[in-house]
PDB file of C-alpha atoms in Angstrom:
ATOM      1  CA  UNK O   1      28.242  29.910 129.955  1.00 74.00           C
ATOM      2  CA  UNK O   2      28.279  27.237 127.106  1.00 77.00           C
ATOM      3  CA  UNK O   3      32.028  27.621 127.710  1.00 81.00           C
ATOM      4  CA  UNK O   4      32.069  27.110 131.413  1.00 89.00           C
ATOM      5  CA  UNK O   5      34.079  24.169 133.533  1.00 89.00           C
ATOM      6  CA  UNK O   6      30.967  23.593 135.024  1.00 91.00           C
ATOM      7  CA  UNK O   7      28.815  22.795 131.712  1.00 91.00           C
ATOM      8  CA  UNK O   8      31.885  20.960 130.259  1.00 91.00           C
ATOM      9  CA  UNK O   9      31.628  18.336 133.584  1.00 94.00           C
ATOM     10  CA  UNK O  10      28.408  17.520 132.804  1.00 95.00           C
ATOM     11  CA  UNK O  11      28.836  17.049 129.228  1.00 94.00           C
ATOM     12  CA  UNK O  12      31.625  14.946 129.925  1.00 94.00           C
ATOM     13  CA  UNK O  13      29.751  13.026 132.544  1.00 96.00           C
ATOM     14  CA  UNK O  14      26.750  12.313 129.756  1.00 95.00           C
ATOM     15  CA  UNK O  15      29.461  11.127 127.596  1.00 93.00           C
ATOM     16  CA  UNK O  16      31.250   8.865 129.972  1.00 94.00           C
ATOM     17  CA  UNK O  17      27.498   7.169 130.365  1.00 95.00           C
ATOM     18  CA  UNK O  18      26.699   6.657 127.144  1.00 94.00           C
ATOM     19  CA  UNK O  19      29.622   5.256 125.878  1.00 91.00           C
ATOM     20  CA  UNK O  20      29.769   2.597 128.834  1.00 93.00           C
ATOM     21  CA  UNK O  21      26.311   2.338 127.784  1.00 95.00           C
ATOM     22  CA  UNK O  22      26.548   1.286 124.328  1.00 92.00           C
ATOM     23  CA  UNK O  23      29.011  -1.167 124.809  1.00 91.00           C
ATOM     24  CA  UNK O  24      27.825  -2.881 127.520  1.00 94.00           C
ATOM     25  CA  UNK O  25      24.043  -3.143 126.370  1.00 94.00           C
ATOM     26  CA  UNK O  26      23.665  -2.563 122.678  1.00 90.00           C
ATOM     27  CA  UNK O  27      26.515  -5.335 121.388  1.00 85.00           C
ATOM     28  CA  UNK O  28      29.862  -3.748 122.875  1.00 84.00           C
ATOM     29  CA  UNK O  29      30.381  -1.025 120.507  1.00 81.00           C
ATOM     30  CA  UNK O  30      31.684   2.522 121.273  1.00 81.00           C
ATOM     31  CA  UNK O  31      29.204   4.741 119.734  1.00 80.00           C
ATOM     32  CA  UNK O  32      30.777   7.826 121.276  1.00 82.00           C
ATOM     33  CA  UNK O  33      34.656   7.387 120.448  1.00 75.00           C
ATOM     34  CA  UNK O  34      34.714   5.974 116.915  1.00 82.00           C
ATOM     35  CA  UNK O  35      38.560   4.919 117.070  1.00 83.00           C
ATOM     36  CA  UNK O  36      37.552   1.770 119.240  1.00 81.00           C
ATOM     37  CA  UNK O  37      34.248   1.676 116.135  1.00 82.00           C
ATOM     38  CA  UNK O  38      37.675   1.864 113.331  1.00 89.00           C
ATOM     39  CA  UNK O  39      40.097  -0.894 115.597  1.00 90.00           C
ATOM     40  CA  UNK O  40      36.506  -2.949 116.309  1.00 85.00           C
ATOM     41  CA  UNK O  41      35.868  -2.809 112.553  1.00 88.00           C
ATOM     42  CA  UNK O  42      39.705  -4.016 111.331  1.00 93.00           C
ATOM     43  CA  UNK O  43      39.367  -6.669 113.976  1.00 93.00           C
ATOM     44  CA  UNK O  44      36.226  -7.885 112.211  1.00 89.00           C
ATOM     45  CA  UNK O  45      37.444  -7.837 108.659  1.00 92.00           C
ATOM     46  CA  UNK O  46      40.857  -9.786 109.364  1.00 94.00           C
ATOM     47  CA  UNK O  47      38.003 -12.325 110.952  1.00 91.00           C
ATOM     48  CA  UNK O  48      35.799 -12.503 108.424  1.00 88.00           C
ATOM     49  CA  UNK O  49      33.218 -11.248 110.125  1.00 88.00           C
ATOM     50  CA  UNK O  50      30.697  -9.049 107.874  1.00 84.00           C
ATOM     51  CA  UNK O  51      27.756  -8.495 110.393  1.00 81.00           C
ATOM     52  CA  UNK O  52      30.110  -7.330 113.282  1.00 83.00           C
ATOM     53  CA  UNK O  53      31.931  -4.897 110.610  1.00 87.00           C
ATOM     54  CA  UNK O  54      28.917  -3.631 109.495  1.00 84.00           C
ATOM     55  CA  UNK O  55      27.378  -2.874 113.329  1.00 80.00           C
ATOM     56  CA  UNK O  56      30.779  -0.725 113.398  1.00 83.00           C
ATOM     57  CA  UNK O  57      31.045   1.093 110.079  1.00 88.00           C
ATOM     58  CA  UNK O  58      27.599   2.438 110.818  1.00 87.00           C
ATOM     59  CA  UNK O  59      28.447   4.630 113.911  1.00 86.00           C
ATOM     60  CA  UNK O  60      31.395   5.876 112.246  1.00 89.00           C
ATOM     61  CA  UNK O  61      29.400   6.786 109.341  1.00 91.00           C
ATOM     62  CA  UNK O  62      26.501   8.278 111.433  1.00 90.00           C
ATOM     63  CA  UNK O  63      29.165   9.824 113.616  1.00 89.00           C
ATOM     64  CA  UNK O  64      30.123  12.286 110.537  1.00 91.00           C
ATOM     65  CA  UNK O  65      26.871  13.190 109.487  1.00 91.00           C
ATOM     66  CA  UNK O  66      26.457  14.285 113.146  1.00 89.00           C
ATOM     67  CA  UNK O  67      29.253  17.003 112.521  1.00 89.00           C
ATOM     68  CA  UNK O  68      27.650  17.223 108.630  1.00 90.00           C
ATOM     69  CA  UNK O  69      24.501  18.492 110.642  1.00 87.00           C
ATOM     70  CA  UNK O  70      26.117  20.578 113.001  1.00 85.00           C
ATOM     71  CA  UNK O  71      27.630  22.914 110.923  1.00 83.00           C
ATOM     72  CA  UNK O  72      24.123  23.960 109.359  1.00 83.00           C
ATOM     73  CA  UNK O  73      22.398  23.890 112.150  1.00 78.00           C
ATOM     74  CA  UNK O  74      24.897  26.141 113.440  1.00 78.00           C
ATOM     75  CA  UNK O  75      24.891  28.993 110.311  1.00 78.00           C
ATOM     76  CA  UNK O  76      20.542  28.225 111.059  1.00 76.00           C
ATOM     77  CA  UNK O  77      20.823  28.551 114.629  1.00 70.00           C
ATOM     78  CA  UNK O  78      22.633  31.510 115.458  1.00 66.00           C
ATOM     79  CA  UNK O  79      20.802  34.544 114.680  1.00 64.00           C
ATOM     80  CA  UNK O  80      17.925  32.793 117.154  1.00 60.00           C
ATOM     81  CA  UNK O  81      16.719  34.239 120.171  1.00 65.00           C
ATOM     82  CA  UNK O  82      18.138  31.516 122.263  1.00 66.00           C
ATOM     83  CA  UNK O  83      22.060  30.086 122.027  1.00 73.00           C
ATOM     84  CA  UNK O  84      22.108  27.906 119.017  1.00 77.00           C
ATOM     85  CA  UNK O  85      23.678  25.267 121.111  1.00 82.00           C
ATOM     86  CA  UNK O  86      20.853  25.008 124.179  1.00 85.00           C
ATOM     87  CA  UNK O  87      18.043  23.428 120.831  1.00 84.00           C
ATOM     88  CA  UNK O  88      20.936  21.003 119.898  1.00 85.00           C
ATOM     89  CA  UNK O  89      21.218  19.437 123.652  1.00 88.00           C
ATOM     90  CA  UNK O  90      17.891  19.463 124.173  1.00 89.00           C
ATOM     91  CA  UNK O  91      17.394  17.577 120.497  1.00 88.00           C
ATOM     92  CA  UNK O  92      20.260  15.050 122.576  1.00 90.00           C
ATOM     93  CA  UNK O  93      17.660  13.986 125.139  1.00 93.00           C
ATOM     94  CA  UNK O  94      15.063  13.589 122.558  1.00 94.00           C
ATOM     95  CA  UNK O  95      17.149  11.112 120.953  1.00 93.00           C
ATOM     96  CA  UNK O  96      18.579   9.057 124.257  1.00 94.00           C
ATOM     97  CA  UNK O  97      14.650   8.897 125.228  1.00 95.00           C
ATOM     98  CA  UNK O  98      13.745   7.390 121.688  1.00 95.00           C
ATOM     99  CA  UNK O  99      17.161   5.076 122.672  1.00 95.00           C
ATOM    100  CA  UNK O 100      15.650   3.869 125.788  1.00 95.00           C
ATOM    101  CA  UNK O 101      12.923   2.777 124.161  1.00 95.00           C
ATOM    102  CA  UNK O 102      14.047   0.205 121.367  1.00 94.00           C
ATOM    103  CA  UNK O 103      14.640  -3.409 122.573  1.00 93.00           C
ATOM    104  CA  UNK O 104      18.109  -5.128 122.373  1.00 92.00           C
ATOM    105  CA  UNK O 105      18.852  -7.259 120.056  1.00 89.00           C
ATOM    106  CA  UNK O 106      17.808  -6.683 116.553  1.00 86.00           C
ATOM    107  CA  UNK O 107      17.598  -2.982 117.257  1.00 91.00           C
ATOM    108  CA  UNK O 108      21.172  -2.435 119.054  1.00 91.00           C
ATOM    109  CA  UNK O 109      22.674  -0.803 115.700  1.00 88.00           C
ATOM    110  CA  UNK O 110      19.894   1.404 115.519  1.00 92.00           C
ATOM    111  CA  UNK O 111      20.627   2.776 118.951  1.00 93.00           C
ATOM    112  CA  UNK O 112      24.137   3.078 118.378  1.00 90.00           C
ATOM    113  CA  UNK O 113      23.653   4.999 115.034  1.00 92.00           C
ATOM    114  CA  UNK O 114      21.410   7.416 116.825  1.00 93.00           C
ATOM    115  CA  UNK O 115      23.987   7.806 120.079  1.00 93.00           C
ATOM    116  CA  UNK O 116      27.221   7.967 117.613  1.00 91.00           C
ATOM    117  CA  UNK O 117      24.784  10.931 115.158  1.00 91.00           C
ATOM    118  CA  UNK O 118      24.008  12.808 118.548  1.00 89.00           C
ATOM    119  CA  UNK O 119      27.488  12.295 120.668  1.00 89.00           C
ATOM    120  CA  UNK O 120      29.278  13.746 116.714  1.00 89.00           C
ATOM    121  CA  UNK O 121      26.788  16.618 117.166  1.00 88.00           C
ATOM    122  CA  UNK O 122      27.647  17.377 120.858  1.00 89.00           C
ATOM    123  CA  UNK O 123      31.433  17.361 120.483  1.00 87.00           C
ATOM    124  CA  UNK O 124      31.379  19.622 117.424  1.00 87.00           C
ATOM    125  CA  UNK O 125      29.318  21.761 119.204  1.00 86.00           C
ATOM    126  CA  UNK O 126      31.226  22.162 123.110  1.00 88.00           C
ATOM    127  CA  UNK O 127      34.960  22.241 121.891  1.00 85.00           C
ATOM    128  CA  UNK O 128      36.298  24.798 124.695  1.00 86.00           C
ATOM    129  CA  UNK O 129      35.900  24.945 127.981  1.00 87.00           C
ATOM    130  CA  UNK O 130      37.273  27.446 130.470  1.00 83.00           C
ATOM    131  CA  UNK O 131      39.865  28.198 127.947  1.00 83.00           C
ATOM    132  CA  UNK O 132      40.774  24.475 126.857  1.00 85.00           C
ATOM    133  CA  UNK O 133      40.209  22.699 123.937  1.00 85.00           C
ATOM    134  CA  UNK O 134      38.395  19.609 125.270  1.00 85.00           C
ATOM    135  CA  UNK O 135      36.781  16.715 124.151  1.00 85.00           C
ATOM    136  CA  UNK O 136      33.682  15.460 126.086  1.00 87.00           C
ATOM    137  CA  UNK O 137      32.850  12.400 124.453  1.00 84.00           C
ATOM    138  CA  UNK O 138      36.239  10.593 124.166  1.00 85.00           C
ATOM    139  CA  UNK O 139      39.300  11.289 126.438  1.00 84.00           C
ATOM    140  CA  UNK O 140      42.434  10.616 124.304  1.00 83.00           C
ATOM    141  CA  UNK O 141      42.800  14.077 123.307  1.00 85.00           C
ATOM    142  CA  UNK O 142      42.170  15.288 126.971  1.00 87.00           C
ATOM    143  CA  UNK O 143      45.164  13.090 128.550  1.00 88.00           C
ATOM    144  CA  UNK O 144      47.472  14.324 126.134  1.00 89.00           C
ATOM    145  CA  UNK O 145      46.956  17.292 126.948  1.00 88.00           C
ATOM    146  CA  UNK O 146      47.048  17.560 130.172  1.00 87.00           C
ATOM    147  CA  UNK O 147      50.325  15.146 129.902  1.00 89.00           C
ATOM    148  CA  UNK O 148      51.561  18.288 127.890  1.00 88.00           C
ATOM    149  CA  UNK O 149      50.410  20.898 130.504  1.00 84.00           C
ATOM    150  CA  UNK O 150      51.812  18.905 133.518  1.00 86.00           C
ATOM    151  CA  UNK O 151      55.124  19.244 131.518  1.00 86.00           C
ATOM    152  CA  UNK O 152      54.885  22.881 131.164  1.00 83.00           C
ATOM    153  CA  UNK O 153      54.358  23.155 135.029  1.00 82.00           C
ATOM    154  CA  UNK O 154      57.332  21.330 135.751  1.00 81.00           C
ATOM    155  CA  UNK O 155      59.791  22.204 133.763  1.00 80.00           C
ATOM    156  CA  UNK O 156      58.754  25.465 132.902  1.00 71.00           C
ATOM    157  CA  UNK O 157      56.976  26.528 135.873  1.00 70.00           C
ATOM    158  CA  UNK O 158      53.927  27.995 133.621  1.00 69.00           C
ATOM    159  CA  UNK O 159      51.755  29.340 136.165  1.00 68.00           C
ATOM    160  CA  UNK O 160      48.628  28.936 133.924  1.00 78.00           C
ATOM    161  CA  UNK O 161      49.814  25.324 132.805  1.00 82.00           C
ATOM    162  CA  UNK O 162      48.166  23.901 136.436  1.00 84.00           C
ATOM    163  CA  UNK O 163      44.907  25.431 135.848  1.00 86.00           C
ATOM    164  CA  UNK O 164      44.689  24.269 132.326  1.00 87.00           C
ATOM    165  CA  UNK O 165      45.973  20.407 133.751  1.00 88.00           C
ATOM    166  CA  UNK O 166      43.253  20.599 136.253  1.00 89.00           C
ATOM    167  CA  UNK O 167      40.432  21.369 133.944  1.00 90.00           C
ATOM    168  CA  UNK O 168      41.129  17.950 131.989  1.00 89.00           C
ATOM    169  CA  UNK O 169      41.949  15.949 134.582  1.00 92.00           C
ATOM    170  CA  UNK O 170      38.531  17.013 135.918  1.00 92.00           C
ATOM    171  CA  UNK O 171      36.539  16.245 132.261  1.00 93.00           C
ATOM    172  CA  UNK O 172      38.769  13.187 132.710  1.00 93.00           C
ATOM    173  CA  UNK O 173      37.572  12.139 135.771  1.00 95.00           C
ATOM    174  CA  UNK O 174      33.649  12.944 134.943  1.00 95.00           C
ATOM    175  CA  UNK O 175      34.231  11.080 132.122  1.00 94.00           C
ATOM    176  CA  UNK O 176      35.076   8.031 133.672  1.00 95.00           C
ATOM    177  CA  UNK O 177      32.131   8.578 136.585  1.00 96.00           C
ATOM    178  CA  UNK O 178      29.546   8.577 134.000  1.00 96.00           C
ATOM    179  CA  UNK O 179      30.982   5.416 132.956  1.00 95.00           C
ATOM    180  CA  UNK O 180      31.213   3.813 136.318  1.00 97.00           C
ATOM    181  CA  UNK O 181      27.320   4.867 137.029  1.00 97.00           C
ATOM    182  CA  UNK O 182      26.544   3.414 133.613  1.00 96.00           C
ATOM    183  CA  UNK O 183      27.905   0.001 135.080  1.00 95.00           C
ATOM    184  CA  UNK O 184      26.649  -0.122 138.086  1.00 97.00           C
ATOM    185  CA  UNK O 185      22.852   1.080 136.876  1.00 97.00           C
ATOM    186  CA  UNK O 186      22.690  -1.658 133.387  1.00 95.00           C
ATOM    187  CA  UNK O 187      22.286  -4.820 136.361  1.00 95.00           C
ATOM    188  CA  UNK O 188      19.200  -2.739 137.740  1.00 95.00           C
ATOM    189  CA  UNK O 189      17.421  -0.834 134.587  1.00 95.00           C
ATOM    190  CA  UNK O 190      19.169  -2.405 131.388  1.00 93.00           C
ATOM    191  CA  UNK O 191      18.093  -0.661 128.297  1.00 93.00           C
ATOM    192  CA  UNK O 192      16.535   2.265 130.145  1.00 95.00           C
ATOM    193  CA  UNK O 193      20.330   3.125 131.540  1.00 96.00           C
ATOM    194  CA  UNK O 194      20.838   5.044 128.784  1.00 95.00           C
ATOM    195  CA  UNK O 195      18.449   7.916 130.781  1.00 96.00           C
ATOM    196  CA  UNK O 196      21.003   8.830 133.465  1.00 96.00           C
ATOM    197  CA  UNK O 197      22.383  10.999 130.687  1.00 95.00           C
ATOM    198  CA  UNK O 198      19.789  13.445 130.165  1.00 95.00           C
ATOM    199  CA  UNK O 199      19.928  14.251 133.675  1.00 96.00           C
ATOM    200  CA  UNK O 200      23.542  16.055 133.313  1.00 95.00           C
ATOM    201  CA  UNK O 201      22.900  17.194 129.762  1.00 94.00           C
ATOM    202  CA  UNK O 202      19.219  18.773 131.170  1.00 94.00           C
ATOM    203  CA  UNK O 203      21.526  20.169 134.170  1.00 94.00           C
ATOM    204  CA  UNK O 204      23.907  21.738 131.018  1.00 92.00           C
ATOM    205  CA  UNK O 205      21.130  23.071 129.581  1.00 90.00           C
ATOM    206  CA  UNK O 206      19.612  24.868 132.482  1.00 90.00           C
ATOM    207  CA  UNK O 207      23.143  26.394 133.190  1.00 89.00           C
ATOM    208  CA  UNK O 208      23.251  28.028 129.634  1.00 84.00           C
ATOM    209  CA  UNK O 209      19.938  30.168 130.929  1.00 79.00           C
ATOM    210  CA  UNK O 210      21.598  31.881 133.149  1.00 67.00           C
ATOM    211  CA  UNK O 211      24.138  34.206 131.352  1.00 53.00           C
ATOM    212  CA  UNK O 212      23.874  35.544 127.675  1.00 51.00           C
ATOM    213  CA  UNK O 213      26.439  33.835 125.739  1.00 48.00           C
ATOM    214  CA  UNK O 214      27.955  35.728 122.422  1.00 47.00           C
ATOM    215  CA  UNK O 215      29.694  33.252 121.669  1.00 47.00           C
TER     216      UNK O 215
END
């Protein structure tokens, strides 16, 4: 179930939310997809500009300590009675409701350290979904390869190409919702935005209850 399209959506839709939400409320940095954080961060230093090339470097660093931390919670994890995967998601919305909670301003790299260390820990943790090697936090991966599986379909006439297309153009397009909502909710709740994303992770979670996993 941890596997499933359906899980993978709303993964992808928490990701597309928090992303929008970092950069639009905690000083326009991409806590979620740390190649914008590494292009952000050149920008800066051909500038001159030490602060804003500091509030970069950190996700990025905070972002590999996130898969650092997954890898030993993972050898802790899964001999549990419960999927090692359903503590780490629900650890997620501990973190975002923490997030909603610190002011803007001084605290903004604070919250974007925290998103980055928990958005590392959830893509190391969901990397395949109804077959597909997906990302849920970022989508660069994802249209390149469902550029490569459209391909297949057409000039090879793969019949499982289409079904493999569709699943990432689906994560694709969740993505993107979750960062739509994120924009239209930030006029209305500001900082507290940020909580629109346990709802789909919460939804994940629940979903993972209702099939054993041996994965």
């Amino acid at each position: 179930m941890s596997e499933s399209l359906p899980v993978g959506l709303l993964l992808a839709l928490a990701g597309g939310i928090l992303d929008s939400y970092t950069y639009l409320n905690r000083g326009q940095v991409f806590a979620t997809a740390e190649t914008g954080n590494l292009v952000l961060l050149g920008i800066h230093l051909a500038q001159g500009e030490l602060g804003r090339v500091l509030s970069c470097l950190f996700p990025i660093l905070a972002f590999a300590l996130g898969v650092l931390t997954t890898e030993g919670l993972r050898r802790r994890l899964s001999s549990g009675r419960v999927h090692w995967r359903q503590p780490i998601l629900a650890a997620e919305c501990l973190v975002i409701l923490v997030v909603s909670f610190l002011p803007q301003g001084d605290l903004d790299a604070l919250a974007n350290v925290l998103i980055a260390f928990t958005s590392a820990i959830q893509i190391e943790s969901f990397r395949k979904f109804a077959g597909c090697g997906c990302a849920t936090t970022m989508c660069t991966g994802n249209l390149r390869s469902v550029t490569e599986h459209l391909f297949r379909w057409l000039h090879h006439r793969e019949g499982t190409a289409v079904r493999s297309a569709l699943v990432y153009y689906g994560l694709i397009l969740s993505f993107v919702a979750g960062a739509v909502l994120s924009g239209l909710l930030t006029p209305l709740f500001g900082t507290r935005t940020v909580l629109t994303a346990c709802l789909p992770l919460l939804l994940s979670l629940a979903l993972m209850f209702r099939l054993p996993d041996p994965t």
